[in-house]
């Protein structure tokens, strides 16, 4: 029988806090979403000034990083590099900014960031994930 690591409430809050700290240090108004390994939302934090639409996008980025077991930037690059049929996949927000949380080689959950430029979303997500590494 296999066992798996899961994100605890403390882990979720650690990710939310670390992402908020990184975003605020750069003056970025973003939404931060944390999901479990099945893509189910565990936590959401929309910073002051973040566009309302960013809440849905951040959640989908987190979901896709969990379900796809990889950074969502990979999906965006696939589409941009000519695999346009991938846009018909039953997923939304196939955009950079979703990063899985990997523990002992397995995805325990993910974080999705939305609200600024793609590389800035990724920067915030990776800064948060690094806290749990």
Coordinates of N, CA and C in Angstrom, one line a residue:
X1 N 0.8 -1.2 0.0 CA 0.0 0.0 0.0 C 0.9 1.2 0.0
X2 N 0.5 2.2 -0.8 CA 1.3 3.5 -0.8 C 0.7 4.5 0.1
X3 N 1.5 5.4 0.5 CA 1.1 6.5 1.3 C 1.4 7.8 0.6
X4 N 0.7 8.8 0.9 CA 1.0 10.1 0.2 C 1.0 11.2 1.2
X5 N 1.8 12.2 0.8 CA 1.8 13.5 1.6 C 0.7 14.4 1.2
X6 N 0.1 15.0 2.1 CA -1.0 16.0 1.8 C -0.6 17.3 2.4
X7 N -1.2 18.4 1.9 CA -1.0 19.7 2.4 C -2.0 19.9 3.6
X8 N -1.4 20.3 4.8 CA -2.2 20.6 5.9 C -2.7 22.0 5.9
X9 N -3.6 22.4 6.8 CA -4.0 23.8 6.9 C -2.8 24.7 7.1
X10 N -1.9 24.3 8.0 CA -0.7 25.1 8.2 C 0.1 25.3 6.9
X11 N 0.2 24.2 6.1 CA 0.9 24.3 4.9 C 0.2 25.3 3.9
X12 N -1.1 25.2 3.9 CA -1.9 26.1 3.0 C -1.6 27.6 3.5
X13 N -1.7 27.8 4.7 CA -1.5 29.2 5.2 C 0.0 29.6 5.0
X14 N 0.9 28.7 5.1 CA 2.3 29.1 4.9 C 2.5 29.5 3.4
X15 N 1.9 28.7 2.5 CA 1.9 29.1 1.1 C 1.3 30.4 0.8
X16 N 0.1 30.6 1.3 CA -0.6 31.9 1.1 C 0.2 33.1 1.7
X17 N 0.8 32.9 2.9 CA 1.5 34.0 3.5 C 2.8 34.3 2.7
X18 N 3.5 33.2 2.3 CA 4.8 33.4 1.5 C 4.5 34.1 0.2
X19 N 3.4 33.7 -0.5 CA 3.1 34.3 -1.8 C 2.7 35.8 -1.6
X20 N 1.9 36.0 -0.6 CA 1.5 37.4 -0.3 C 2.7 38.3 0.0
X21 N 3.7 37.7 0.8 CA 4.9 38.5 1.1 C 5.7 38.8 -0.2
X22 N 5.8 37.9 -1.0 CA 6.6 38.1 -2.3 C 5.8 39.1 -3.2
X23 N 4.5 39.0 -3.3 CA 3.8 39.9 -4.1 C 3.8 41.3 -3.6
X24 N 3.6 41.5 -2.3 CA 3.7 42.8 -1.7 C 5.0 43.4 -1.7
X25 N 6.1 42.6 -1.6 CA 7.5 43.1 -1.7 C 7.7 43.8 -3.1
X26 N 7.0 43.3 -4.1 CA 7.1 43.8 -5.4 C 6.0 44.8 -5.8
X27 N 5.1 45.0 -4.9 CA 4.0 45.9 -5.2 C 2.9 45.3 -6.2
X28 N 2.8 44.0 -6.2 CA 1.9 43.4 -7.1 C 0.6 43.0 -6.4
X29 N -0.5 43.3 -7.1 CA -1.9 43.0 -6.6 C -2.3 41.7 -7.3
X30 N -2.2 40.6 -6.6 CA -2.5 39.3 -7.2 C -3.6 38.5 -6.3
X31 N -4.0 37.4 -6.9 CA -4.8 36.5 -6.2 C -4.0 35.2 -6.1
X32 N -4.0 34.6 -4.9 CA -3.3 33.4 -4.6 C -4.3 32.2 -4.3
X33 N -4.1 31.1 -5.0 CA -4.9 30.0 -4.8 C -4.1 28.8 -4.5
X34 N -4.5 28.0 -3.5 CA -3.8 26.7 -3.2 C -4.8 25.6 -3.3
X35 N -4.3 24.5 -4.0 CA -5.2 23.3 -4.2 C -4.5 22.1 -3.7
X36 N -5.3 21.0 -3.5 CA -4.8 19.7 -3.1 C -4.3 19.0 -4.3
X37 N -3.8 17.8 -4.2 CA -3.3 17.0 -5.3 C -4.3 16.7 -6.4
X38 N -5.6 16.8 -6.0 CA -6.7 16.5 -7.0 C -7.2 17.8 -7.6
X39 N -6.6 18.9 -7.3 CA -7.0 20.2 -7.9 C -8.1 20.9 -7.2
X40 N -8.5 20.4 -6.0 CA -9.6 21.0 -5.2 C -9.1 22.2 -4.4
X41 N -9.7 23.3 -4.4 CA -9.3 24.5 -3.8 C -9.3 24.3 -2.2
X42 N -8.1 24.6 -1.7 CA -7.9 24.6 -0.2 C -7.9 26.0 0.4
X43 N -7.4 27.0 -0.4 CA -7.3 28.3 0.1 C -7.2 29.3 -1.0
X44 N -7.8 30.5 -0.8 CA -7.8 31.6 -1.7 C -7.6 32.9 -1.0
X45 N -6.7 33.7 -1.6 CA -6.5 35.1 -1.0 C -6.3 36.1 -2.1
X46 N -7.3 37.0 -2.2 CA -7.2 38.1 -3.2 C -6.7 39.3 -2.5
X47 N -5.5 39.8 -2.9 CA -4.9 40.9 -2.3 C -5.7 42.2 -2.8
X48 N -5.6 43.2 -1.9 CA -6.2 44.5 -2.3 C -5.8 45.0 -3.6
X49 N -6.7 45.4 -4.5 CA -6.4 45.9 -5.8 C -6.3 44.8 -6.9
X50 N -6.4 43.5 -6.5 CA -6.4 42.5 -7.5 C -7.7 42.5 -8.2
X51 N -7.7 42.3 -9.5 CA -8.9 42.3 -10.3 C -9.8 41.1 -9.9
X52 N -11.1 41.2 -9.9 CA -11.9 40.1 -9.5 C -11.7 38.9 -10.4
X53 N -11.5 39.0 -11.6 CA -11.3 37.9 -12.5 C -10.1 37.0 -12.1
X54 N -9.1 37.6 -11.4 CA -7.9 36.9 -11.1 C -8.2 35.8 -10.1
X55 N -9.3 35.9 -9.4 CA -9.7 34.8 -8.4 C -10.0 33.5 -9.1
X56 N -10.8 33.6 -10.2 CA -11.1 32.4 -11.0 C -9.9 31.8 -11.7
X57 N -9.1 32.7 -12.2 CA -7.9 32.3 -13.0 C -6.9 31.6 -12.1
X58 N -6.6 32.2 -10.9 CA -5.7 31.6 -10.0 C -6.1 30.2 -9.6
X59 N -7.4 30.1 -9.3 CA -7.9 28.8 -8.9 C -7.7 27.7 -10.0
X60 N -8.0 28.1 -11.2 CA -7.8 27.2 -12.4 C -6.3 26.9 -12.6
X61 N -5.4 27.8 -12.4 CA -4.0 27.6 -12.6 C -3.5 26.6 -11.5
X62 N -4.0 26.7 -10.3 CA -3.7 25.8 -9.2 C -4.2 24.4 -9.6
X63 N -5.4 24.3 -10.0 CA -6.1 23.1 -10.4 C -5.3 22.4 -11.5
X64 N -4.9 23.1 -12.5 CA -4.2 22.5 -13.6 C -2.8 22.1 -13.3
X65 N -2.1 22.8 -12.4 CA -0.8 22.3 -11.9 C -0.9 21.0 -11.1
X66 N -2.0 20.9 -10.4 CA -2.1 19.6 -9.6 C -2.5 18.5 -10.5
X67 N -3.5 18.7 -11.4 CA -4.0 17.6 -12.3 C -2.9 17.2 -13.3
X68 N -2.2 18.2 -13.8 CA -1.2 18.0 -14.8 C 0.1 17.5 -14.3
X69 N 0.3 17.7 -13.0 CA 1.6 17.3 -12.3 C 2.8 18.1 -12.8
X70 N 2.5 19.3 -13.3 CA 3.6 20.1 -13.8 C 3.2 21.6 -13.8
X71 N 4.2 22.5 -14.0 CA 3.9 23.9 -14.0 C 3.0 24.2 -15.2
X72 N 2.1 25.1 -15.0 CA 1.1 25.4 -16.1 C 1.8 26.1 -17.3
X73 N 3.0 26.7 -17.0 CA 3.7 27.3 -18.1 C 4.0 26.3 -19.2
X74 N 4.2 25.0 -18.9 CA 4.4 24.0 -19.9 C 3.2 23.9 -20.8
X75 N 2.0 24.0 -20.3 CA 0.9 24.0 -21.2 C 0.8 25.2 -22.1
X76 N 1.1 26.4 -21.5 CA 1.1 27.6 -22.3 C 2.1 27.5 -23.4
X77 N 3.3 27.0 -23.1 CA 4.4 26.9 -24.1 C 4.0 25.9 -25.2
X78 N 3.3 24.8 -24.8 CA 2.9 23.8 -25.8 C 2.0 24.5 -26.9
X79 N 1.0 25.2 -26.4 CA 0.1 25.9 -27.2 C 0.8 27.0 -28.1
X80 N 1.6 27.8 -27.5 CA 2.3 28.8 -28.2 C 3.3 28.3 -29.2
X81 N 3.8 27.0 -29.0 CA 4.7 26.4 -30.0 C 4.0 25.5 -31.0
X82 N 2.7 25.7 -31.2 CA 2.0 25.1 -32.3 C 1.0 24.0 -31.9
X83 N 1.0 23.6 -30.7 CA 0.1 22.5 -30.4 C -1.3 23.1 -30.0
X84 N -1.9 23.8 -31.0 CA -3.1 24.5 -30.7 C -4.3 23.6 -30.4
X85 N -4.2 22.4 -30.8 CA -5.3 21.5 -30.5 C -5.5 21.3 -29.0
X86 N -4.4 21.6 -28.2 CA -4.5 21.5 -26.8 C -5.5 22.5 -26.1
X87 N -5.8 23.5 -26.8 CA -6.8 24.5 -26.3 C -8.2 23.9 -26.2
X88 N -8.4 22.7 -26.8 CA -9.7 22.1 -26.7 C -9.7 21.1 -25.5
X89 N -8.6 21.0 -24.8 CA -8.6 20.1 -23.6 C -9.6 20.7 -22.6
X90 N -10.2 19.8 -21.8 CA -11.2 20.3 -20.8 C -10.6 21.0 -19.6
X91 N -9.8 21.9 -19.9 CA -9.1 22.7 -18.8 C -9.2 24.2 -19.1
X92 N -9.2 25.0 -18.1 CA -9.2 26.4 -18.3 C -8.0 27.1 -17.7
X93 N -7.6 28.2 -18.2 CA -6.5 29.0 -17.7 C -5.2 28.2 -17.9
X94 N -4.9 27.8 -19.1 CA -3.7 27.1 -19.4 C -2.6 28.1 -19.6
X95 N -2.3 28.8 -18.5 CA -1.4 30.0 -18.5 C -0.3 29.8 -17.4
X96 N 0.8 30.5 -17.6 CA 1.9 30.4 -16.6 C 1.4 31.0 -15.3
X97 N 1.9 30.4 -14.2 CA 1.5 30.9 -12.9 C 1.0 29.8 -12.0
X98 N 0.9 28.6 -12.4 CA 0.5 27.5 -11.6 C 1.7 26.6 -11.4
X99 N 2.0 26.3 -10.1 CA 3.2 25.5 -9.8 C 2.8 24.4 -8.8
X100 N 3.2 23.1 -9.1 CA 2.9 22.1 -8.2 C 3.8 22.1 -6.9
X101 N 3.3 21.6 -5.8 CA 4.1 21.5 -4.6 C 4.5 20.0 -4.6
X102 N 5.8 19.7 -4.7 CA 6.3 18.4 -4.8 C 7.0 18.0 -3.6
X103 N 6.6 16.9 -2.9 CA 7.2 16.4 -1.7 C 7.5 14.9 -2.0
X104 N 8.8 14.6 -1.7 CA 9.3 13.2 -1.9 C 8.9 12.7 -3.3
X105 N 9.0 13.6 -4.3 CA 8.8 13.2 -5.7 C 7.3 13.1 -6.1
X106 N 6.4 13.4 -5.2 CA 5.0 13.3 -5.5 C 4.3 14.7 -5.3
X107 N 3.3 15.0 -6.1 CA 2.6 16.2 -6.0 C 1.6 16.1 -4.8
X108 N 1.9 17.0 -3.9 CA 1.0 17.1 -2.7 C -0.1 18.2 -2.8
X109 N 0.1 19.0 -3.8 CA -0.9 20.1 -4.1 C -0.2 21.1 -5.0
X110 N -0.8 22.3 -5.0 CA -0.2 23.3 -6.0 C -0.6 24.7 -5.5
X111 N 0.0 25.7 -6.2 CA -0.4 27.1 -6.0 C -0.6 27.7 -7.4
X112 N -1.5 28.6 -7.4 CA -1.8 29.4 -8.7 C -1.8 30.8 -8.3
X113 N -1.2 31.6 -9.2 CA -1.1 33.1 -9.0 C -1.6 33.7 -10.2
X114 N -2.4 34.8 -10.1 CA -2.9 35.6 -11.2 C -3.0 37.0 -10.8
X115 N -2.7 37.9 -11.8 CA -2.9 39.3 -11.5 C -1.8 40.2 -12.1
X116 N -0.6 39.6 -12.4 CA 0.4 40.4 -13.0 C 1.0 39.7 -14.3
X117 N 2.1 40.1 -14.7 CA 2.7 39.5 -15.9 C 3.0 38.0 -15.7
X118 N 3.0 37.2 -16.7 CA 3.2 35.7 -16.5 C 4.5 35.4 -15.7
X119 N 5.6 36.0 -16.0 CA 6.8 35.7 -15.3 C 6.7 36.1 -13.8
X120 N 6.0 37.2 -13.6 CA 5.8 37.7 -12.2 C 4.9 36.7 -11.4
X121 N 3.8 36.2 -12.1 CA 2.9 35.2 -11.4 C 3.8 34.0 -11.0
X122 N 4.7 33.6 -11.9 CA 5.5 32.4 -11.7 C 6.5 32.7 -10.5
X123 N 7.0 33.9 -10.5 CA 8.0 34.3 -9.4 C 7.3 34.2 -8.1
X124 N 6.1 34.7 -8.0 CA 5.3 34.6 -6.7 C 5.1 33.2 -6.3
X125 N 4.6 32.4 -7.3 CA 4.3 31.0 -7.0 C 5.6 30.2 -6.5
X126 N 6.6 30.4 -7.2 CA 7.9 29.7 -6.9 C 8.5 30.1 -5.5
X127 N 8.3 31.4 -5.2 CA 8.8 31.9 -3.9 C 8.0 31.2 -2.8
X128 N 6.7 31.0 -3.0 CA 5.9 30.4 -2.0 C 6.3 28.9 -1.8
X129 N 6.4 28.2 -3.0 CA 6.7 26.8 -2.9 C 8.1 26.5 -2.3
X130 N 9.0 27.4 -2.5 CA 10.3 27.3 -2.0 C 10.3 27.2 -0.5
X131 N 9.4 27.9 0.2 CA 9.2 27.9 1.6 C 9.0 26.5 2.2
X132 N 8.2 25.7 1.4 CA 7.9 24.3 1.9 C 9.0 23.3 1.5
X133 N 9.9 23.7 0.7 CA 10.9 22.7 0.2 C 12.0 22.4 1.3

